[in-house]
Amino acid sequence: MASKCRHCGSTSYGRSCIYSPNKIHEHRDDEKHCEWCGSTSYGRSCIYAPDKVHRHGPGGNKCIWCGSTANGASCIYSPTRRHEK
């Protein structure tokens, strides 16, 4: 089953969501891919994310920002510097 934008239900990625506040599709239902662009990458290279950082959907006991299974502080990509799952 294809991941869908949480705002409009489309399977598209990028800057064409008419219902999102920032006009970018968000796919928060897939822990293996970036919610903004669909990439499997982590870090600072997302072309669609407002802050340019890939963010994956929750699941798999992994941090949504870096993919680590660690808990607590020390996530280098999270805006709060904490691992979020």
Short mmCIF file of C-alpha atoms in Angstrom, two decimals:
data_model
loop_
_atom_site.label_atom_id
_atom_site.label_comp_id
_atom_site.label_asym_id
_atom_site.label_seq_id
_atom_site.Cartn_x
_atom_site.Cartn_y
_atom_site.Cartn_z
CA MET A 1 0.00 0.00 0.00
CA ALA A 2 1.39 3.39 -0.98
CA SER A 3 1.96 6.07 1.63
CA LYS A 4 -0.49 8.98 1.49
CA CYS A 5 -0.33 12.66 2.39
CA ARG A 6 -1.97 13.28 5.76
CA HIS A 7 -3.61 16.47 4.48
CA CYS A 8 -5.02 15.51 1.09
CA GLY A 9 -4.62 11.73 0.70
CA SER A 10 -2.42 12.00 -2.40
CA THR A 11 0.53 9.66 -2.99
CA SER A 12 2.55 12.63 -4.37
CA TYR A 13 5.47 14.34 -2.64
CA GLY A 14 6.57 17.94 -2.93
CA ARG A 15 5.06 21.40 -3.04
CA SER A 16 1.61 20.81 -4.44
CA CYS A 17 -0.65 20.04 -1.47
CA ILE A 18 -3.56 22.44 -1.47
CA TYR A 19 -4.63 21.53 2.08
CA SER A 20 -1.30 21.68 3.92
CA PRO A 21 -0.50 24.95 5.75
CA ASN A 22 2.93 25.05 4.08
CA LYS A 23 1.66 23.57 0.75
CA ILE A 24 3.98 20.54 1.10
CA HIS A 25 2.69 16.95 1.15
CA GLU A 26 3.40 15.15 4.46
CA HIS A 27 3.51 11.33 4.62
CA ARG A 28 3.78 10.49 8.33
CA ASP A 29 2.64 6.87 7.94
CA ASP A 30 5.95 5.36 6.75
CA GLU A 31 8.89 4.89 9.12
CA LYS A 32 11.22 3.84 6.29
CA HIS A 33 10.91 7.01 4.21
CA CYS A 34 11.13 10.77 4.69
CA GLU A 35 7.68 12.26 5.15
CA TRP A 36 8.49 15.23 2.91
CA CYS A 37 10.32 13.68 -0.07
CA GLY A 38 10.02 9.89 0.20
CA SER A 39 13.78 9.29 0.44
CA THR A 40 15.24 6.61 2.71
CA SER A 41 17.95 9.11 3.76
CA TYR A 42 18.36 10.90 7.08
CA GLY A 43 20.05 14.24 7.68
CA ARG A 44 20.22 17.66 6.08
CA SER A 45 19.48 17.11 2.42
CA CYS A 46 15.70 17.10 2.04
CA ILE A 47 14.64 19.38 -0.80
CA TYR A 48 11.04 19.76 0.43
CA ALA A 49 11.30 19.94 4.24
CA PRO A 50 10.88 23.47 5.63
CA ASP A 51 14.13 23.08 7.61
CA LYS A 52 15.83 20.89 4.92
CA VAL A 53 16.11 17.94 7.37
CA HIS A 54 14.61 14.54 6.50
CA ARG A 55 11.98 13.36 9.00
CA HIS A 56 10.61 9.83 8.83
CA GLY A 57 7.27 8.59 10.09
CA PRO A 58 7.17 7.03 13.56
CA GLY A 59 7.64 3.28 13.99
CA GLY A 60 10.23 0.54 14.07
CA ASN A 61 11.56 1.89 17.40
CA LYS A 62 13.74 4.35 15.44
CA CYS A 63 14.31 8.07 15.86
CA ILE A 64 12.32 9.95 13.20
CA TRP A 65 15.26 12.33 12.64
CA CYS A 66 18.34 10.05 12.51
CA GLY A 67 17.15 6.43 12.46
CA SER A 68 18.94 5.50 15.68
CA THR A 69 17.34 3.18 18.23
CA ALA A 70 18.90 5.24 21.04
CA ASN A 71 16.82 7.19 23.56
CA GLY A 72 17.30 10.61 25.13
CA ALA A 73 19.67 13.37 24.09
CA SER A 74 22.31 13.44 21.35
CA CYS A 75 20.33 13.38 18.10
CA ILE A 76 22.28 15.62 15.75
CA TYR A 77 19.35 16.27 13.39
CA SER A 78 16.46 16.83 15.80
CA PRO A 79 15.59 20.49 16.49
CA THR A 80 15.39 19.60 20.21
CA ARG A 81 18.59 17.48 20.03
CA ARG A 82 16.62 14.56 21.50
CA HIS A 83 15.77 11.30 19.78
CA GLU A 84 12.06 11.20 18.92
CA LYS A 85 10.22 7.99 18.12
#
